[in-house]
């Protein structure tokens, strides 16, 4: 069966507060250019304990259903990719199903492998539809996370939070997946992890960058082989990666996407030449790679630069940025996607932008979403970071959003705005 499968609709939820990275740099006695030019960010979302992964996921799904006028009875599967769930047993997906009153005849569960969890969910949902097991129904995939590191740690400027909800169906108005054309790479490494009970992740940041790049090289090699065989890219003057109109990478911080793209090109050039580049060839490549990055990758970073790391959601915020800013000109064009989860598991895949993606993504109201946030001072940011996770401030949720309000009799309670 040659079934079309992909993303029909997309919505985003973010915390109400954000911090300017310049303010953070000044407070920490760091040159602001390190966080802006060096790490590539401008702002990062700051979640208070009421804005946990469940609240963000439920808010994103509420927005998805309302903005795109989706009948909940169309949905037969709800999978949440997250690495910052709220319970060792009960799934975030279960809370979301209950909070939104979604149908009972539904498969609900969470997927976890650090930032790869959202892609694992997307692949499970699209395989379910492609296999013909969905019987005309659609799936909701949610990527929801709070990226949190300690105050005054190296990871502090690379925090963020948010949720991306995707409607996955056989009407991929936004993005049709190239089914079965993907490359995977996984290995057991300790680059980033979060032991049970700890609120902050343990991260060996520089090692993690190396693990990411190694995984990218191997996953892309697998993708490229299949993409050449299936002739969605060809052997030509242009590198196969240059035949992808854009490439969205997982972005723990924006600069990572640049490192990734340079590395991917280097792997391709080495594979083509069968040797390392000479100094002269490297100089020419540095120039070509800088141009390629600006064209192929920079447009994917608009939201990440304003929201920061969203772990599982990061890659899909990249896709949203692209469709939001260039959706009309990219209709029918192929986009490469690289998902990386520390620990690690990774996948390179691709898809094609829908003919009306630009009109469809407008329903996500991404500019309004960013404009509705509130910039906080360093003092307020530190107060929020020090709040007890189990006793959130009792604030009234905004219309259309959800908040965690506390625990009664071991049960987490949420309210809708
Ligand atoms: N102006 C411009 N750039 C500057 C600068 C300045 N004044 N000072 C430093 N920089 C640049 C550095 O050259 C470096 O860029 P490069 O990597 O291209 O060389 C960048 O800023 C970061 O500096 P660095 O010294 O490496 O920062 P750091 O040691 O404080 O840590 C991370 C950076 C990313 C390793 C750290 O923030 C981290 O661990 N974050 C978490 C990452 C994560 O989540 N990983 C897991 C999932 S993949």
Short mmCIF file of N, CA, C and O in Angstrom, two decimals, residues 224 228 233-243 272:
data_model
loop_
_atom_site.label_atom_id
_atom_site.label_comp_id
_atom_site.label_asym_id
_atom_site.label_seq_id
_atom_site.Cartn_x
_atom_site.Cartn_y
_atom_site.Cartn_z
N UNK A 224 21.39 8.52 3.55
CA UNK A 224 21.88 8.88 2.21
C UNK A 224 21.88 7.67 1.28
O UNK A 224 21.51 7.76 0.11
N UNK A 228 19.61 7.68 -2.02
CA UNK A 228 20.19 7.52 -3.36
C UNK A 228 19.53 6.34 -4.06
O UNK A 228 19.17 6.44 -5.25
N UNK A 233 17.46 11.72 -3.86
CA UNK A 233 18.65 12.54 -4.17
C UNK A 233 19.47 11.74 -5.17
O UNK A 233 19.28 10.53 -5.30
N UNK A 234 20.38 12.46 -5.88
CA UNK A 234 21.13 11.77 -6.94
C UNK A 234 22.61 12.07 -6.83
O UNK A 234 23.01 13.08 -6.24
N UNK A 235 23.43 11.20 -7.43
CA UNK A 235 24.85 11.50 -7.56
C UNK A 235 24.98 12.61 -8.60
O UNK A 235 24.52 12.46 -9.72
N UNK A 236 25.56 13.74 -8.20
CA UNK A 236 25.72 14.84 -9.17
C UNK A 236 26.80 15.77 -8.63
O UNK A 236 27.43 15.48 -7.61
N UNK A 237 27.01 16.88 -9.30
CA UNK A 237 27.94 17.91 -8.81
C UNK A 237 27.60 18.31 -7.38
O UNK A 237 28.46 18.47 -6.53
N UNK A 238 26.29 18.51 -7.17
CA UNK A 238 25.81 18.89 -5.84
C UNK A 238 25.94 17.72 -4.88
O UNK A 238 25.67 16.58 -5.27
N UNK A 239 26.30 18.01 -3.65
CA UNK A 239 26.28 16.96 -2.63
C UNK A 239 24.82 16.53 -2.42
O UNK A 239 23.92 17.36 -2.54
N UNK A 240 24.58 15.27 -2.07
CA UNK A 240 23.19 14.87 -1.76
C UNK A 240 22.55 15.77 -0.71
O UNK A 240 21.37 16.14 -0.83
N UNK A 241 23.31 16.18 0.31
CA UNK A 241 22.70 17.03 1.34
C UNK A 241 22.29 18.39 0.77
O UNK A 241 21.35 19.01 1.27
N UNK A 242 22.97 18.85 -0.29
CA UNK A 242 22.61 20.13 -0.90
C UNK A 242 21.31 20.00 -1.71
O UNK A 242 20.70 21.00 -2.08
N UNK A 243 20.92 18.75 -2.00
CA UNK A 243 19.68 18.55 -2.74
C UNK A 243 18.45 18.56 -1.81
O UNK A 243 17.32 18.49 -2.27
N UNK A 272 32.96 11.20 -0.55
CA UNK A 272 33.08 11.37 -2.01
C UNK A 272 34.54 11.27 -2.47
O UNK A 272 34.85 10.61 -3.45
#
